[in-house]
Amino acid sequence: DIQMTQSPASLSASLGETISIECRASEDIYSNLAWYQQKSGKSPQLLIYAANRLQDGVPSRFSGSGSGTQYSLKISGMQPEDEGDYFCLQGSKFPLTFGSGTKLEIK
Amino acid sequence: EVQLVESGGGLVQPGRSMKLSCAASGFTFSNYGMAWVRQAPTKGLEWVATISYDGSSTYYRDSVKGRFTISRDNAKSTLYLQMNSLRSEDTATYYCTIFDYWGQGVMVTVSS
């Protein structure tokens, strides 16, 4: 199985700050990576797919990058509504596997 | 507007069965592979099963293989998850998803 190692587990950011979340795959996933935001009590929302493609309707302050085994999600200018949990998902090989999540809070 | 609406959850005893349904609308259901993803209370997301657009291929995580069956009825735009021999570790919110869109989730509690 492909292991997805996500870091950090938690993050506290000030309004307007730029933050990054990382996911490292245990083998090459060929950019088959998505990022999701999940707010408390809600279902996940797709932010980024194919490593760097912004889902329709997602603010442009969100961006994704990476290739091979290393991927990152960047939020350029933290907003209050960005608080929540963030997960990466590899879609390269079954079983599909998620990162363990990052809890993002406003400082 | 894409909608995925799960139903069929609740409290069930260990060893018993339960069937989840997911009614889809707002897109051409028969064109899309579908999946079930679960989330135990206060835990992360865990992929459970995927079915191809026509139902010809299915994939499961090891821990549910032989106990869970994913299926679909394209005429009814509905996805199913038959869960047998349920265990306490199957307790979770189960989401129906095409990964671009997710349902609101349905809670399954396995407890005596």
Coordinates of C-alpha atoms in Angstrom, one line a residue:
Chain A
D1 CA 0.0 0.0 0.0
I2 CA 1.1 3.6 -0.6
Q3 CA 1.7 5.4 2.6
M4 CA 0.9 9.2 2.7
T5 CA 2.9 11.0 5.4
Q6 CA 1.3 14.4 6.0
S7 CA 2.8 17.3 8.0
P8 CA 2.4 19.2 10.2
A9 CA -0.4 17.6 12.2
S10 CA -1.5 21.0 13.4
L11 CA -0.8 24.6 12.5
S12 CA -1.7 27.9 13.9
A13 CA -1.5 30.9 11.5
S14 CA -2.2 34.6 11.7
L15 CA -4.6 36.4 9.3
G16 CA -2.8 37.1 6.0
E17 CA 0.0 34.6 6.7
T18 CA 1.1 32.2 4.1
I19 CA 1.2 28.5 5.1
S20 CA 2.2 25.2 3.6
I21 CA 1.1 21.7 4.2
E22 CA 3.2 18.7 2.9
C23 CA 2.4 15.2 1.9
R24 CA 5.0 12.7 1.1
A25 CA 4.1 9.4 -0.7
S26 CA 6.0 6.2 -0.1
E27 CA 6.4 5.7 -3.8
D28 CA 5.9 7.8 -7.0
I29 CA 2.2 8.7 -7.4
Y30 CA 2.7 10.6 -10.7
S31 CA 0.8 13.7 -9.6
N32 CA -2.3 11.7 -8.8
L33 CA -2.9 13.7 -5.7
A34 CA -5.8 15.8 -4.4
W35 CA -6.2 18.1 -1.4
Y36 CA -9.4 18.5 0.6
Q37 CA -10.6 20.9 3.3
Q38 CA -13.1 19.6 5.9
K39 CA -14.8 22.0 8.3
S40 CA -16.2 20.7 11.6
G41 CA -19.2 18.5 11.1
K42 CA -19.1 18.9 7.3
S43 CA -18.1 16.7 4.4
P44 CA -14.8 17.2 2.7
Q45 CA -14.5 19.8 -0.1
L46 CA -12.1 19.3 -3.0
L47 CA -9.5 22.1 -3.3
I48 CA -6.9 20.8 -5.7
Y49 CA -6.7 17.8 -8.0
A50 CA -3.9 16.4 -10.2
A51 CA -1.5 18.0 -7.7
N52 CA -1.8 21.5 -9.0
R53 CA -5.2 22.0 -10.6
L54 CA -7.6 24.4 -8.7
Q55 CA -11.1 23.1 -8.4
D56 CA -13.8 25.4 -9.8
G57 CA -15.0 27.9 -7.2
V58 CA -12.0 27.5 -4.9
P59 CA -10.3 30.8 -4.1
S60 CA -7.0 31.5 -5.9
R61 CA -5.1 31.8 -2.6
F62 CA -5.0 28.0 -2.6
S63 CA -2.4 26.4 -4.7
G64 CA -0.8 22.9 -5.0
S65 CA 2.6 21.8 -6.3
G66 CA 4.8 18.8 -6.3
S67 CA 5.7 15.7 -8.3
G68 CA 6.9 12.2 -7.7
T69 CA 6.7 11.6 -4.0
Q70 CA 6.6 15.1 -2.6
Y71 CA 3.5 17.4 -2.7
S72 CA 2.4 20.6 -1.0
L73 CA -0.6 22.8 -0.5
K74 CA -0.1 26.5 0.0
I75 CA -2.5 29.1 1.3
S76 CA -1.3 32.5 0.4
G77 CA -2.9 34.8 2.9
M78 CA -4.8 33.0 5.6
Q79 CA -8.5 33.9 6.0
P80 CA -10.8 33.1 8.9
E81 CA -12.9 30.8 6.7
D82 CA -9.7 28.7 6.0
E83 CA -9.8 27.1 9.5
G84 CA -10.4 23.4 9.3
D85 CA -8.8 20.1 8.6
Y86 CA -6.9 19.4 5.5
F87 CA -6.2 16.0 3.9
C88 CA -4.3 14.8 0.9
L89 CA -5.4 11.8 -1.1
Q90 CA -3.4 9.6 -3.5
G91 CA -5.3 8.2 -6.4
S92 CA -2.5 6.5 -8.2
K93 CA -3.0 2.9 -6.9
F94 CA -5.6 0.9 -4.9
P95 CA -6.0 1.0 -2.0
L96 CA -6.5 4.7 -2.2
T97 CA -4.9 6.3 0.8
F98 CA -5.3 9.6 2.7
G99 CA -2.8 11.6 4.7
S100 CA -3.5 11.7 8.4
G101 CA -4.6 15.3 8.2
T102 CA -3.6 18.8 9.3
K103 CA -5.7 20.9 11.7
L104 CA -5.4 24.6 10.7
E105 CA -6.4 27.2 13.2
I106 CA -6.3 31.0 13.4
K107 CA -3.7 32.3 15.8
Chain B
E1 CA -26.3 21.0 -8.9
V2 CA -24.7 17.7 -7.9
Q3 CA -26.3 16.0 -5.0
L4 CA -25.3 12.8 -3.2
V5 CA -27.7 11.8 -0.4
E6 CA -26.8 8.8 1.8
S7 CA -29.3 6.9 3.8
G8 CA -29.6 3.6 5.8
G9 CA -27.3 4.2 8.7
G10 CA -28.0 3.8 12.4
L11 CA -27.1 1.5 15.3
V12 CA -26.4 -2.2 14.6
Q13 CA -25.1 -5.0 16.8
P14 CA -21.8 -6.6 16.0
G15 CA -22.0 -9.4 13.5
R16 CA -25.2 -8.1 12.0
S17 CA -25.7 -6.5 8.5
M18 CA -26.7 -3.1 7.2
K19 CA -27.1 -1.6 3.7
L20 CA -26.3 2.0 2.8
S21 CA -27.8 3.8 -0.2
C22 CA -26.7 6.9 -2.0
A23 CA -29.1 8.7 -4.3
A24 CA -27.3 10.8 -6.9
S25 CA -28.6 13.6 -9.0
G26 CA -27.3 16.6 -11.0
F27 CA -24.8 14.6 -13.1
T28 CA -24.8 11.6 -15.4
F29 CA -24.5 8.9 -12.8
S30 CA -23.7 6.1 -15.3
N31 CA -20.6 7.9 -16.5
Y32 CA -18.8 8.0 -13.2
G33 CA -17.0 5.6 -10.9
M34 CA -18.2 5.9 -7.4
A35 CA -16.8 5.3 -4.0
W36 CA -17.5 5.0 -0.3
V37 CA -15.1 6.7 2.2
R38 CA -15.5 6.5 6.0
Q39 CA -14.4 8.5 8.9
A40 CA -14.4 7.2 12.5
P41 CA -15.3 9.7 15.2
T42 CA -12.5 12.3 15.5
K43 CA -10.3 10.4 13.1
G44 CA -9.1 10.8 9.5
L45 CA -10.6 9.7 6.2
E46 CA -10.4 6.1 5.1
W47 CA -11.2 4.8 1.6
V48 CA -13.6 1.8 1.7
A49 CA -14.5 0.7 -1.8
T50 CA -14.8 1.9 -5.4
I51 CA -17.0 0.7 -8.3
S52 CA -16.5 1.5 -11.9
Y53 CA -19.0 3.4 -14.0
D54 CA -20.7 0.3 -15.3
G55 CA -20.3 -1.9 -12.2
S56 CA -17.9 -4.3 -13.9
S57 CA -15.0 -3.6 -11.6
T58 CA -14.9 -3.2 -7.8
Y59 CA -12.1 -2.6 -5.3
Y60 CA -12.0 -2.9 -1.5
R61 CA -9.7 -2.1 1.3
D62 CA -8.4 -5.3 2.9
S63 CA -10.3 -4.9 6.2
V64 CA -13.7 -5.0 4.5
K65 CA -12.9 -7.5 1.7
G66 CA -15.3 -10.4 1.9
R67 CA -17.7 -8.5 4.3
F68 CA -18.7 -5.4 2.3
T69 CA -20.1 -5.3 -1.2
I70 CA -20.4 -2.1 -3.3
S71 CA -22.9 -2.1 -6.1
R72 CA -24.9 0.3 -8.2
D73 CA -28.2 0.7 -10.1
N74 CA -27.6 3.1 -13.0
A75 CA -31.3 3.1 -13.9
K76 CA -32.0 4.5 -10.4
S77 CA -28.8 6.6 -10.1
T78 CA -28.2 4.9 -6.8
L79 CA -25.0 3.5 -5.1
Y80 CA -25.1 0.9 -2.4
L81 CA -22.9 -0.6 0.2
Q82 CA -23.9 -3.9 1.7
M83 CA -22.1 -4.4 5.0
N84 CA -22.1 -7.8 6.6
S85 CA -20.4 -9.2 9.8
L86 CA -20.1 -5.7 11.1
R87 CA -17.4 -5.0 13.8
S88 CA -17.0 -2.2 16.3
E89 CA -14.1 -0.8 14.2
D90 CA -16.6 -0.2 11.3
T91 CA -18.2 2.5 13.4
A92 CA -17.9 5.7 11.3
T93 CA -19.6 8.3 9.2
Y94 CA -19.8 6.8 5.7
Y95 CA -19.6 9.2 2.7
C96 CA -20.7 8.5 -0.9
T97 CA -18.4 10.4 -3.3
I98 CA -17.1 10.9 -6.8
F99 CA -14.2 12.7 -5.2
D100 CA -15.2 16.0 -6.8
Y101 CA -18.3 15.9 -4.7
W102 CA -19.3 14.3 -1.4
G103 CA -22.5 13.5 0.3
Q104 CA -23.4 14.7 3.7
G105 CA -22.5 11.3 5.2
V106 CA -24.4 8.8 7.2
M107 CA -23.5 7.5 10.7
V108 CA -23.1 3.8 11.3
T109 CA -22.6 2.7 14.9
V110 CA -21.7 -0.9 15.6
S111 CA -22.4 -1.7 19.3
S112 CA -24.2 -4.1 21.5

